[in-house]
Amino acid sequence: MCGIVGFAGKTKCIPIIYSGLEALEYRGYDSAGIAYIYNDKINIIKEKGKLINLKKKLDFDINSTIAIGHTRWATHGNANITNAHPHQVGKFTVVHNGIIENYIELKNKLSKKGYQFKSETDTEVISALLDYNYKLEKDILKAIDKTKKELIGSFALGILCSDDIKDIYALRYSSPLILASFTNGNFLASDIPAILNYTNKYIILENLEIAKINKETITIYNKDLKEVKHSYHTYNGEKSNVQKNSYEHFMLKEINEEDKVYKNTINSYFDGTLKSLNENFGFLKKYKKIDIVACGSAYHTGVIAKSLLENYANIKVYTEVASEYRYKKCFYDKDTLVILVSQSGETADTLAALRKAKNDKIKTLAIVNAIDSSIAREADYVLYTKAGPEIAVATTKAYLAQLTVFSLITLYLAYINNQLSSKEIDNIIKDIIKLPRLIKKEINNYQIYYNIADKIYENKQVFFIGRGLDYANSLEGALKLKEISYINSVAYQAGELKHGTISLIENKTPVIAIATDEVIIDKTISNIKEVKARNAYVIYVSSINPKDIFYDDFIKIEKVHPILQSILTIIPLQLLAYKVAKNNKCDIDKPRNLAKSVTVE
Ligand code: F6R
């Protein structure tokens, strides 16, 4: 959601800023703009829609060495040129990620002082406030400091001031910002991919710190305006991770990486012995109650984990979406652990839920993919998923890695709570070891799922049904399909359909019925027969061969222990969604209206 790149250096900056913005495209945006210094003046170029539209307006050869660039995901006002960043008021030009909650009050105050506004954005108000405070303080740093104290909300800012055309200023609160340098200059950026063409070393700007960046140096001021030094972090992922290579879409590439992602995640915490689980998860022993909080797909892994932890480890789990949890009464006790699940580690609601738990002195565990992200840094404990950078907006491999961590946690807690026999533990370990091969096999079966996609892609609605764990799998299958193909797909508990929803079943309505849970499979099959009797087009997804034919298509998945089963169940559903979206000519990696990193509430 929104991306910032700033560069001050000894070399032409437009190509650098543009390639940085391209690297941040995956976050989601609907307009873009650049402000650059040329002939001692700040020049602004903006365009709505994709970066390619902006590219047509840019002079890549212009002799400018200082610029800030931005991709905007509309929050306040439509996606048009006026609302696109940068926003200039008086001497200040600003790019912004985040949301200013008190912008109406500030706008009213500044309007009374004579400021006029062209856009509907909260960002333009920041530019005006900076300009106003600069008139009072007569010092850029002090003006930024005063401004940060008046803003309520979240903000990562890149700032240019026409009285100081050698420097870029940066400020952040709640939204992330990194700083980096290489031989030809210095950067600010909202995310690591923006700098990877030049360096893999970066500094994390902390909340309420201000940075001043020019071609020679990066200077950081803490919240009291005292100069501070931060050490550099190193990003060790492959740079090629963020290229599409020969794949048509990032989503397809990322699904094809799932066996490796699974292996990397397992290998980080488990060497085949229970001792290794104890070393990595021993801290979990003392918690008797778990809250799992996350958004979207990450929330779905929490729904699966609830089912696993309750059924196999005998631990009481409460799972909730973060946007609800953060405003809800929570019934904590001293041995509650709150687990936050997030790919980006920057999701605003999940971060707020984490802070709520910490505020109540409850211990927190982050299961996070992005190293050094806000959620990873603020939680008491962190378990990293090893998915590597995920570029497609729709999560696939990071989701699978989250499930992998939850499977290991369930195995460990089930073991220490004496819920599994040693024979069952041995069988689970055997399954853990053979899973990469089974994941690959399922991916290689893509043609089966593609053939089914070819039959259903023109439908306006698709239903997913399942019971228990399979209902949780249905939730993710339905989300994957709707977010990239724009088909209205919804998940229901299979037994719940006849209480209303079954009235929507018409001739040939696709129903994707998931049944991997042997204990309850007969009940699910009865529900499938109910929709089949109403002429639904049934796609049966199961690890168990059916005794009779009540389906139109059958996706057979490999059978493993239920603690691991969902890792396999999701793969055909991801590939099915992919092909449906492809047939519908959708923008698979960047679905409309969506952002990869949801940094606003
Ligand atoms: C769906 C998807 C989203 C994210 C959600 C949370 O494919 O990607 O539903 O799962 O926005 O994001 P993270 O995991 O970054 O907190």
Coordinates of C-alpha atoms and ligand atoms in Angstrom, one line a residue:
M1 CA 0.0 0.0 0.0
C2 CA 1.7 3.2 -1.2
G3 CA 5.5 3.1 -1.8
I4 CA 8.1 5.7 -1.2
V5 CA 11.6 6.0 -2.7
G6 CA 13.9 9.0 -2.2
F7 CA 17.4 9.4 -3.5
A8 CA 20.1 12.0 -3.1
G9 CA 23.4 11.3 -4.9
K10 CA 26.1 11.9 -7.4
T11 CA 24.3 10.4 -10.4
K12 CA 21.1 11.0 -12.4
C13 CA 18.3 10.1 -10.1
I14 CA 15.2 9.6 -12.3
P15 CA 16.2 6.1 -13.5
I16 CA 17.0 5.2 -9.8
I17 CA 13.7 6.5 -8.5
Y18 CA 11.7 4.9 -11.3
S19 CA 13.3 1.5 -10.8
G20 CA 12.7 1.8 -7.1
L21 CA 9.0 2.5 -7.7
E22 CA 8.8 -0.4 -10.0
A23 CA 10.2 -2.7 -7.3
L24 CA 7.4 -1.4 -5.0
E25 CA 4.6 -1.9 -7.5
Y26 CA 3.7 -5.2 -5.8
R27 CA 2.4 -3.3 -2.7
G28 CA -0.5 -2.0 -4.8
Y29 CA -1.2 1.5 -6.1
D30 CA -3.4 3.5 -8.4
S31 CA -1.3 6.6 -9.2
A32 CA 2.3 7.7 -9.0
G33 CA 4.5 10.8 -9.0
I34 CA 8.0 12.1 -8.6
A35 CA 9.4 15.4 -7.3
Y36 CA 13.0 16.2 -8.4
I37 CA 15.4 19.1 -8.0
Y38 CA 16.4 20.6 -11.3
N39 CA 17.8 24.1 -12.0
D40 CA 17.6 24.6 -8.2
K41 CA 13.8 24.2 -8.3
I42 CA 11.4 21.4 -7.2
N43 CA 9.6 20.0 -10.2
I44 CA 6.7 17.6 -9.9
I45 CA 5.4 15.1 -12.4
K46 CA 2.4 12.9 -11.5
E47 CA 0.1 10.5 -13.4
K48 CA -2.8 8.3 -12.6
G49 CA -2.9 4.5 -13.2
K50 CA 0.1 2.3 -13.7
L51 CA 3.8 3.5 -13.6
I52 CA 4.1 3.1 -17.3
N53 CA 1.8 6.2 -17.6
L54 CA 4.2 8.2 -15.5
K55 CA 7.2 6.9 -17.4
K56 CA 5.9 8.5 -20.6
K57 CA 6.1 11.9 -18.9
L58 CA 9.6 11.5 -17.4
D59 CA 12.9 12.6 -18.8
F60 CA 15.3 9.9 -17.8
D61 CA 18.3 11.9 -18.9
I62 CA 17.7 15.0 -17.0
N63 CA 20.6 16.1 -14.9
S64 CA 18.8 15.8 -11.6
T65 CA 20.4 14.0 -8.6
I66 CA 17.8 14.5 -5.9
A67 CA 14.2 13.2 -5.9
I68 CA 11.4 11.6 -4.0
G69 CA 8.9 9.3 -5.7
H70 CA 5.7 7.7 -4.7
T71 CA 3.1 5.2 -5.6
R72 CA -0.3 6.0 -4.1
W73 CA -3.1 3.6 -3.0
A74 CA -6.1 5.9 -2.7
T75 CA -7.5 6.5 0.8
H76 CA -8.6 10.1 0.8
G77 CA -10.0 11.0 -2.6
N78 CA -10.1 9.3 -5.9
A79 CA -7.1 8.0 -7.8
N80 CA -6.5 11.1 -10.0
I81 CA -3.6 13.4 -10.8
T82 CA -4.6 16.0 -8.3
N83 CA -4.7 13.6 -5.4
A84 CA -1.5 11.8 -6.5
H85 CA 1.7 12.5 -4.5
P86 CA 4.0 14.5 -4.2
H87 CA 1.9 17.4 -2.7
Q88 CA 3.4 20.8 -2.6
V89 CA 2.3 23.6 -0.4
G90 CA 4.5 26.7 0.0
K91 CA 8.1 25.6 0.4
F92 CA 7.3 22.0 1.2
T93 CA 6.8 19.0 -1.0
V94 CA 5.8 15.7 0.6
V95 CA 5.2 12.0 -0.2
H96 CA 3.4 10.1 2.4
N97 CA 2.4 6.5 3.4
G98 CA -0.2 6.1 6.1
I99 CA -3.3 8.0 7.3
I100 CA -3.6 11.3 9.2
E101 CA -6.6 10.9 11.4
N102 CA -6.9 14.6 12.5
Y103 CA -6.4 16.0 9.0
I104 CA -9.8 17.7 9.0
E105 CA -9.1 19.6 12.2
L106 CA -5.6 20.6 10.8
K107 CA -7.1 21.5 7.5
N108 CA -9.7 23.8 9.1
K109 CA -7.0 25.4 11.3
L110 CA -4.7 26.0 8.3
S111 CA -7.5 27.3 6.1
K112 CA -8.1 30.0 8.7
K113 CA -4.4 30.9 8.4
G114 CA -4.9 31.4 4.6
Y115 CA -3.9 28.1 3.2
Q116 CA -5.8 26.8 0.2
F117 CA -6.0 23.1 -0.8
K118 CA -6.2 21.6 -4.2
S119 CA -6.6 17.9 -3.4
E120 CA -8.8 15.8 -1.1
T121 CA -5.8 14.2 0.6
D122 CA -4.6 14.2 4.1
T123 CA -1.0 14.5 2.7
E124 CA -1.5 18.0 1.3
V125 CA -2.4 19.0 4.9
I126 CA 1.0 17.8 6.1
S127 CA 2.8 19.9 3.4
A128 CA 0.8 23.0 4.6
L129 CA 1.4 22.2 8.2
L130 CA 5.2 21.9 7.6
D131 CA 5.1 25.2 5.7
Y132 CA 3.2 26.9 8.5
N133 CA 5.5 25.6 11.2
Y134 CA 8.6 26.5 9.2
K135 CA 7.3 30.1 9.1
L136 CA 7.1 30.0 12.9
E137 CA 10.4 28.0 13.6
K138 CA 12.5 29.3 10.7
D139 CA 14.4 26.0 10.8
I140 CA 13.5 22.9 8.8
L141 CA 14.3 20.3 11.4
K142 CA 12.4 22.2 14.1
A143 CA 9.4 22.6 11.7
I144 CA 9.4 18.8 11.1
D145 CA 9.7 18.2 14.8
K146 CA 6.8 20.5 15.6
T147 CA 4.7 19.0 12.8
K148 CA 5.2 15.4 14.0
K149 CA 3.8 16.4 17.4
E150 CA 0.6 17.7 15.8
L151 CA -0.1 14.7 13.5
I152 CA -2.3 11.9 14.8
G153 CA -2.3 8.7 12.8
S154 CA 0.5 6.8 10.9
F155 CA 3.0 8.4 8.6
A156 CA 6.2 7.7 6.7
L157 CA 7.2 10.9 4.9
G158 CA 9.8 12.0 2.3
I159 CA 10.1 15.7 2.4
L160 CA 11.7 18.4 0.2
C161 CA 12.0 22.0 1.2
S162 CA 12.8 24.6 -1.5
D163 CA 15.1 26.5 1.0
D164 CA 17.4 23.4 1.2
I165 CA 17.7 21.7 -2.2
K166 CA 20.6 19.5 -1.2
D167 CA 18.8 17.4 1.3
I168 CA 15.8 15.1 1.6
Y169 CA 14.1 14.8 5.0
A170 CA 12.3 11.7 6.2
L171 CA 10.1 11.1 9.2
R172 CA 8.1 8.1 10.3
Y173 CA 5.6 7.0 12.9
S174 CA 3.9 3.6 12.7
S175 CA 4.5 3.2 8.9
P176 CA 7.9 1.7 8.0
L177 CA 10.8 3.6 6.4
I178 CA 14.4 2.4 5.7
L179 CA 17.5 4.2 4.8
A180 CA 20.4 2.9 2.7
S181 CA 23.6 4.0 1.0
F182 CA 25.8 3.0 -1.9
T183 CA 28.8 4.6 -3.5
N184 CA 26.8 7.0 -5.6
G185 CA 24.3 8.2 -3.0
N186 CA 21.8 7.7 -0.3
F187 CA 18.2 6.3 -0.2
L188 CA 15.1 6.3 1.8
A189 CA 12.4 3.8 1.0
S190 CA 9.4 2.1 2.4
D191 CA 10.6 -1.4 1.7
I192 CA 13.7 -3.3 0.9
P193 CA 13.0 -4.3 -2.8
A194 CA 13.3 -0.6 -3.7
I195 CA 17.1 -0.5 -2.9
L196 CA 18.1 -4.0 -3.9
N197 CA 19.5 -3.0 -7.3
Y198 CA 22.1 -1.0 -5.4
T199 CA 22.7 -2.4 -2.0
N200 CA 21.4 -5.0 0.5
K201 CA 22.4 -3.0 3.6
Y202 CA 19.9 -0.8 5.3
I203 CA 19.0 1.1 8.4
I204 CA 15.6 1.0 10.0
L205 CA 14.3 4.5 11.0
E206 CA 12.6 4.2 14.3
N207 CA 9.3 5.8 15.3
L208 CA 9.3 9.6 15.5
E209 CA 12.9 9.8 14.2
I210 CA 13.8 12.3 11.5
A211 CA 16.5 11.6 8.9
K212 CA 18.4 14.1 6.7
I213 CA 19.8 12.6 3.5
N214 CA 22.1 14.1 1.0
K215 CA 24.6 12.8 -1.5
E216 CA 27.3 12.4 1.2
T217 CA 25.6 11.4 4.4
I218 CA 22.6 10.1 6.3
T219 CA 22.0 11.9 9.6
I220 CA 19.4 10.6 12.0
Y221 CA 17.8 12.6 14.8
N222 CA 16.0 10.8 17.6
K223 CA 12.6 12.0 19.0
D224 CA 14.4 14.7 21.1
L225 CA 16.3 15.9 18.0
K226 CA 19.6 14.4 19.3
E227 CA 21.9 12.9 16.6
V228 CA 22.0 9.1 16.8
K229 CA 23.6 6.3 14.9
H230 CA 21.9 3.0 13.9
S231 CA 23.7 -0.1 12.7
Y232 CA 23.1 -1.5 9.3
H233 CA 21.0 -4.6 8.8
T234 CA 21.8 -7.0 5.9
Y235 CA 19.2 -8.5 3.6
N236 CA 20.3 -12.0 2.8
G237 CA 17.6 -13.0 0.4
E238 CA 18.5 -13.6 -3.2
K239 CA 17.9 -10.6 -5.4
S240 CA 16.6 -12.9 -8.1
N241 CA 13.8 -13.7 -5.6
V242 CA 12.1 -10.6 -6.6
Q243 CA 12.2 -11.2 -10.4
K244 CA 9.6 -13.2 -12.3
N245 CA 12.2 -15.3 -14.1
S246 CA 10.5 -17.4 -16.8
Y247 CA 7.0 -17.4 -15.0
E248 CA 4.2 -15.5 -16.5
H249 CA 3.1 -14.2 -13.1
F250 CA 4.7 -13.9 -9.7
M251 CA 1.8 -15.8 -8.2
L252 CA 2.6 -18.8 -10.3
K253 CA 6.3 -18.5 -9.5
E254 CA 5.5 -18.3 -5.8
I255 CA 3.2 -21.4 -5.9
N256 CA 6.0 -23.3 -7.6
E257 CA 8.4 -22.3 -4.8
E258 CA 6.2 -23.9 -2.2
D259 CA 8.1 -27.1 -1.7
K260 CA 11.3 -25.1 -1.1
V261 CA 9.6 -22.7 1.2
Y262 CA 8.1 -25.6 3.2
K263 CA 11.6 -27.2 3.5
N264 CA 13.3 -23.9 4.5
T265 CA 10.7 -23.3 7.2
I266 CA 10.8 -26.8 8.5
N267 CA 14.6 -26.8 8.6
S268 CA 14.7 -23.6 10.6
Y269 CA 12.9 -25.2 13.5
F270 CA 13.1 -29.0 13.2
D271 CA 16.0 -31.4 12.5
G272 CA 13.9 -34.5 12.8
T273 CA 14.2 -34.7 16.6
L274 CA 11.7 -33.5 19.3
K275 CA 14.7 -32.0 21.0
S276 CA 15.0 -29.4 18.2
L277 CA 11.3 -28.5 18.7
N278 CA 11.9 -28.1 22.4
E279 CA 14.8 -25.7 21.6
N280 CA 12.8 -23.6 19.3
F281 CA 9.3 -23.7 20.9
G282 CA 10.1 -24.4 24.5
F283 CA 9.0 -20.9 25.5
L284 CA 5.4 -21.9 24.5
K285 CA 5.1 -24.4 27.3
K286 CA 3.9 -22.0 29.9
Y287 CA 0.9 -20.7 28.0
K288 CA -2.4 -22.4 28.6
K289 CA -4.6 -20.1 26.4
I290 CA -3.8 -18.7 23.0
D291 CA -5.4 -15.9 21.0
I292 CA -4.5 -15.9 17.3
V293 CA -4.9 -12.5 15.6
A294 CA -4.4 -11.7 11.9
C295 CA -6.0 -10.4 8.8
G296 CA -7.2 -12.1 5.5
S297 CA -5.3 -15.2 4.6
A298 CA -3.1 -15.0 7.7
Y299 CA -6.3 -15.0 9.7
H300 CA -7.3 -18.2 7.9
T301 CA -4.1 -19.9 9.1
G302 CA -5.3 -18.9 12.6
V303 CA -8.6 -20.6 12.0
I304 CA -6.7 -23.8 10.9
A305 CA -4.4 -23.5 13.9
K306 CA -7.3 -23.2 16.3
S307 CA -8.7 -26.5 15.0
L308 CA -5.3 -28.2 15.2
L309 CA -4.2 -26.9 18.6
E310 CA -7.6 -27.6 20.3
N311 CA -8.0 -31.1 18.8
Y312 CA -4.4 -32.3 19.0
A313 CA -2.7 -30.3 21.7
N314 CA -5.7 -29.7 23.9
I315 CA -5.1 -26.0 24.2
K316 CA -7.9 -23.5 24.2
V317 CA -7.6 -21.1 21.3
Y318 CA -9.5 -17.9 20.3
T319 CA -9.0 -16.7 16.8
E320 CA -10.1 -13.3 15.6
V321 CA -9.5 -10.9 12.7
A322 CA -7.3 -8.1 13.9
S323 CA -9.6 -5.2 12.9
E324 CA -12.2 -6.6 15.3
Y325 CA -9.9 -7.8 18.0
R326 CA -8.2 -4.4 18.5
Y327 CA -11.5 -2.9 19.6
K328 CA -12.9 -5.9 21.5
K329 CA -13.0 -6.8 25.2
C330 CA -10.4 -9.5 25.6
F331 CA -10.5 -12.0 28.4
Y332 CA -6.8 -12.3 29.1
D333 CA -5.3 -14.2 32.0
K334 CA -1.7 -14.5 33.1
D335 CA -1.0 -17.5 31.0
T336 CA -2.5 -16.1 27.7
L337 CA -0.2 -15.8 24.7
V338 CA -1.3 -13.6 21.8
I339 CA 0.0 -14.9 18.4
L340 CA 0.1 -12.3 15.5
V341 CA 0.4 -13.8 12.0
S342 CA 1.5 -11.6 9.2
Q343 CA 3.4 -11.9 5.9
S344 CA 4.4 -8.3 5.7
G345 CA 4.8 -7.6 9.4
E346 CA 3.3 -4.2 8.7
T347 CA -0.4 -4.8 8.6
A348 CA -1.9 -1.9 10.6
D349 CA -4.7 -3.8 12.3
T350 CA -2.4 -6.7 13.3
L351 CA 0.2 -4.3 14.6
A352 CA -2.5 -2.5 16.7
A353 CA -3.7 -5.8 18.1
L354 CA -0.1 -6.6 19.1
R355 CA 0.2 -3.2 20.9
K356 CA -3.2 -3.8 22.6
A357 CA -1.9 -7.1 24.1
K358 CA 1.4 -5.5 25.1
N359 CA -0.4 -2.7 26.7
D360 CA -2.3 -5.2 28.8
K361 CA 1.1 -6.8 29.7
I362 CA 0.2 -10.0 27.7
K363 CA 3.1 -11.8 26.0
T364 CA 3.1 -11.8 22.2
L365 CA 4.5 -14.1 19.5
A366 CA 4.8 -12.9 15.9
I367 CA 4.8 -15.5 13.1
V368 CA 6.1 -13.2 10.4
N369 CA 7.7 -13.4 7.0
A370 CA 9.3 -10.0 6.5
I371 CA 12.5 -9.8 8.6
D372 CA 12.8 -6.7 10.9
S373 CA 9.3 -5.6 10.1
S374 CA 7.4 -3.7 12.8
I375 CA 5.4 -6.7 14.1
A376 CA 8.6 -8.8 14.2
R377 CA 10.4 -6.1 16.2
E378 CA 7.7 -5.3 18.6
A379 CA 6.6 -8.8 19.6
D380 CA 8.1 -10.6 22.6
Y381 CA 8.9 -13.6 20.5
V382 CA 9.3 -14.1 16.8
L383 CA 9.2 -17.1 14.6
Y384 CA 10.0 -16.3 11.0
T385 CA 8.4 -18.1 8.1
K386 CA 11.0 -18.7 5.4
A387 CA 9.0 -17.8 2.3
G388 CA 11.4 -15.1 1.0
P389 CA 9.9 -12.0 -0.6
E390 CA 6.4 -12.5 -1.8
I391 CA 5.5 -10.2 -4.6
A392 CA 2.0 -11.3 -5.9
V393 CA -0.6 -9.5 -3.9
A394 CA -2.5 -12.7 -3.3
T395 CA -0.5 -14.7 -0.8
T396 CA 0.4 -18.3 -1.6
K397 CA 3.8 -19.4 -0.4
A398 CA 3.8 -17.2 2.7
Y399 CA 0.4 -18.7 3.7
L400 CA 1.8 -22.2 3.2
A401 CA 4.8 -21.3 5.4
Q402 CA 2.5 -19.9 8.1
L403 CA 0.6 -23.2 8.1
T404 CA 4.0 -25.0 8.3
V405 CA 5.0 -23.2 11.5
F406 CA 1.6 -23.9 13.1
S407 CA 1.9 -27.6 12.2
L408 CA 5.2 -27.7 14.1
I409 CA 3.9 -25.8 17.0
T410 CA 0.9 -28.2 17.2
L411 CA 3.2 -31.2 17.1
Y412 CA 5.4 -29.8 19.8
L413 CA 2.5 -28.8 22.2
A414 CA 0.6 -32.0 21.5
Y415 CA 3.8 -33.9 22.5
I416 CA 4.5 -32.0 25.7
N417 CA 0.9 -32.2 26.7
N418 CA 1.0 -36.0 26.1
Q419 CA -1.8 -35.9 23.5
L420 CA -0.1 -38.1 21.0
S421 CA 1.3 -41.7 21.2
S422 CA 4.9 -42.2 20.2
K423 CA 3.7 -44.2 17.1
E424 CA 1.5 -41.2 16.0
I425 CA 4.5 -38.8 16.5
D426 CA 6.7 -41.1 14.4
N427 CA 4.1 -41.1 11.7
I428 CA 3.8 -37.3 11.7
I429 CA 7.6 -37.0 11.5
K430 CA 7.6 -39.4 8.5
D431 CA 4.9 -37.2 6.9
I432 CA 6.9 -34.0 7.6
I433 CA 9.8 -35.5 5.8
K434 CA 7.9 -36.7 2.7
L435 CA 5.8 -33.5 2.3
P436 CA 8.2 -31.6 -0.1
R437 CA 7.8 -34.4 -2.6
L438 CA 4.0 -34.4 -2.2
I439 CA 3.8 -30.6 -2.5
K440 CA 5.8 -30.8 -5.7
K441 CA 3.5 -33.7 -7.0
E442 CA 0.4 -31.6 -6.4
I443 CA 1.9 -28.6 -8.1
N444 CA 2.9 -30.8 -11.1
N445 CA -0.8 -32.0 -11.3
Y446 CA -1.7 -28.4 -12.3
Q447 CA -3.4 -29.5 -15.6
I448 CA -6.1 -31.3 -13.6
Y449 CA -7.0 -28.1 -11.8
Y450 CA -6.6 -26.0 -15.0
N451 CA -9.1 -28.3 -16.8
I452 CA -11.7 -27.7 -14.1
A453 CA -11.0 -23.9 -14.1
D454 CA -11.7 -23.9 -17.8
K455 CA -15.2 -25.3 -17.0
I456 CA -16.1 -22.8 -14.3
Y457 CA -14.4 -19.5 -15.1
E458 CA -17.5 -17.9 -16.6
N459 CA -19.7 -18.3 -13.5
K460 CA -20.6 -15.3 -11.5
Q461 CA -20.5 -17.2 -8.2
V462 CA -18.8 -20.2 -6.7
F463 CA -19.4 -21.8 -3.3
F464 CA -16.8 -23.5 -1.1
I465 CA -18.0 -25.9 1.6
G466 CA -16.4 -28.0 4.2
R467 CA -16.6 -28.9 7.9
G468 CA -14.1 -28.2 10.7
L469 CA -10.6 -28.0 9.3
D470 CA -12.0 -28.2 5.8
Y471 CA -14.2 -25.2 6.4
A472 CA -11.1 -23.3 7.3
N473 CA -9.5 -24.5 4.0
S474 CA -12.7 -23.4 2.2
L475 CA -12.3 -19.9 3.6
E476 CA -8.8 -19.5 2.0
G477 CA -9.9 -21.2 -1.2
A478 CA -12.8 -18.8 -1.6
L479 CA -10.6 -15.7 -0.8
K480 CA -8.0 -16.8 -3.3
L481 CA -10.5 -17.1 -6.0
K482 CA -12.5 -13.9 -5.4
E483 CA -9.5 -11.6 -4.9
I484 CA -7.8 -12.4 -8.2
S485 CA -10.7 -13.4 -10.4
Y486 CA -13.4 -11.0 -9.0
I487 CA -15.9 -13.9 -9.0
N488 CA -18.1 -13.8 -5.9
S489 CA -16.9 -16.9 -4.1
V490 CA -17.9 -17.6 -0.5
A491 CA -17.2 -20.3 2.0
Y492 CA -19.8 -22.0 4.2
Q493 CA -19.7 -24.7 6.8
A494 CA -21.2 -27.6 4.8
G495 CA -23.9 -28.3 7.4
E496 CA -25.0 -24.7 7.5
L497 CA -26.1 -24.4 3.8
K498 CA -29.6 -25.7 4.3
H499 CA -30.3 -22.9 6.8
G500 CA -30.5 -20.3 4.0
T501 CA -27.7 -20.4 1.5
I502 CA -28.8 -23.4 -0.4
S503 CA -31.5 -21.2 -2.0
L504 CA -28.7 -19.7 -4.1
I505 CA -27.8 -23.1 -5.7
E506 CA -29.0 -23.2 -9.3
N507 CA -28.4 -25.5 -12.2
K508 CA -24.6 -25.8 -12.6
T509 CA -23.6 -23.5 -9.8
P510 CA -20.1 -24.6 -9.0
V511 CA -19.6 -25.9 -5.4
I512 CA -16.1 -26.8 -4.4
A513 CA -16.6 -29.3 -1.6
I514 CA -13.5 -30.1 0.6
A515 CA -13.5 -33.2 2.7
T516 CA -10.2 -34.4 4.1
D517 CA -11.3 -35.0 7.7
E518 CA -12.1 -38.7 8.0
V519 CA -14.0 -38.4 11.3
I520 CA -16.7 -36.2 9.7
I521 CA -16.5 -37.1 6.0
D522 CA -19.8 -38.9 5.9
K523 CA -21.6 -35.9 7.2
T524 CA -19.9 -33.7 4.6
I525 CA -20.8 -36.1 1.8
S526 CA -24.4 -35.9 2.9
N527 CA -24.3 -32.1 2.5
I528 CA -22.6 -32.5 -0.9
K529 CA -25.4 -34.8 -2.0
E530 CA -27.9 -32.1 -1.0
V531 CA -26.4 -29.5 -3.4
K532 CA -25.9 -32.2 -6.1
A533 CA -29.6 -33.0 -5.8
R534 CA -30.2 -29.3 -6.7
N535 CA -28.0 -29.7 -9.8
A536 CA -24.9 -27.9 -8.5
Y537 CA -21.7 -28.6 -10.4
V538 CA -19.7 -30.3 -7.6
I539 CA -15.9 -30.3 -7.5
Y540 CA -14.9 -32.7 -4.8
V541 CA -11.5 -32.1 -3.2
S542 CA -10.5 -34.9 -0.9
S543 CA -7.7 -37.2 0.3
I544 CA -10.1 -40.1 0.6
N545 CA -11.5 -42.0 -2.4
P546 CA -15.3 -41.7 -2.6
K547 CA -17.4 -44.8 -2.2
D548 CA -19.9 -43.6 -4.8
I549 CA -20.1 -40.8 -7.4
F550 CA -21.8 -37.6 -6.2
Y551 CA -19.5 -35.2 -7.9
D552 CA -18.7 -33.8 -11.4
D553 CA -15.0 -33.5 -10.9
F554 CA -12.7 -35.0 -8.3
I555 CA -9.4 -33.4 -7.1
K556 CA -7.6 -36.2 -5.3
I557 CA -5.0 -34.9 -2.8
E558 CA -2.4 -36.9 -1.0
K559 CA -3.3 -38.1 2.5
V560 CA -1.1 -37.1 5.4
H561 CA -1.7 -36.6 9.1
P562 CA -4.4 -33.9 9.8
I563 CA -1.7 -31.7 11.5
L564 CA -0.1 -31.4 8.0
Q565 CA -3.1 -32.0 5.7
S566 CA -4.1 -28.3 5.0
I567 CA -0.6 -27.6 3.6
L568 CA -1.5 -30.0 0.7
T569 CA -5.2 -29.1 0.5
I570 CA -4.6 -25.4 -0.4
I571 CA -2.3 -26.1 -3.4
P572 CA -5.0 -27.2 -5.9
L573 CA -7.2 -24.3 -4.7
Q574 CA -4.5 -21.8 -5.4
L575 CA -3.8 -23.1 -8.9
L576 CA -7.5 -23.3 -9.7
A577 CA -7.9 -19.7 -8.7
Y578 CA -4.9 -18.7 -10.7
K579 CA -6.2 -20.3 -13.9
V580 CA -9.8 -18.9 -13.4
A581 CA -8.3 -15.4 -13.1
K582 CA -6.0 -16.0 -16.1
N583 CA -9.0 -17.2 -18.3
N584 CA -10.8 -14.0 -17.2
K585 CA -7.8 -11.9 -18.2
C586 CA -7.5 -10.4 -14.7
D587 CA -4.4 -8.6 -13.4
I588 CA -3.4 -11.6 -11.4
D589 CA -0.4 -10.2 -9.5
K590 CA -2.0 -6.8 -8.8
P591 CA -5.8 -7.3 -8.4
R592 CA -7.8 -4.1 -8.5
N593 CA -8.3 -2.2 -5.3
L594 CA -5.9 -4.4 -3.3
A595 CA -2.5 -3.7 -1.7
K596 CA 0.1 -6.1 -0.6
S597 CA 1.0 -4.4 2.6
V598 CA -2.1 -3.0 4.3
T599 CA -0.6 -0.2 6.4
V600 CA -3.8 1.7 7.1
E601 CA -6.7 0.8 9.4
Ligands
F6R1 C1 -4.9 -12.5 0.5 C2 -3.9 -11.7 1.3 C3 -4.4 -10.9 2.4 C4 -3.3 -10.9 3.5 C5 -3.7 -9.9 4.6 C6 -2.8 -9.8 5.7 O1 -4.2 -13.2 -0.5 O2 -2.7 -11.7 0.9 O3 -5.6 -11.3 2.9 O4 -3.2 -12.2 4.0 O5 -3.8 -8.6 4.0 O6 -1.5 -9.4 5.3 P1 -0.2 -9.7 6.1 O7 0.0 -11.2 6.1 O8 0.9 -9.0 5.4 O9 -0.4 -9.2 7.5

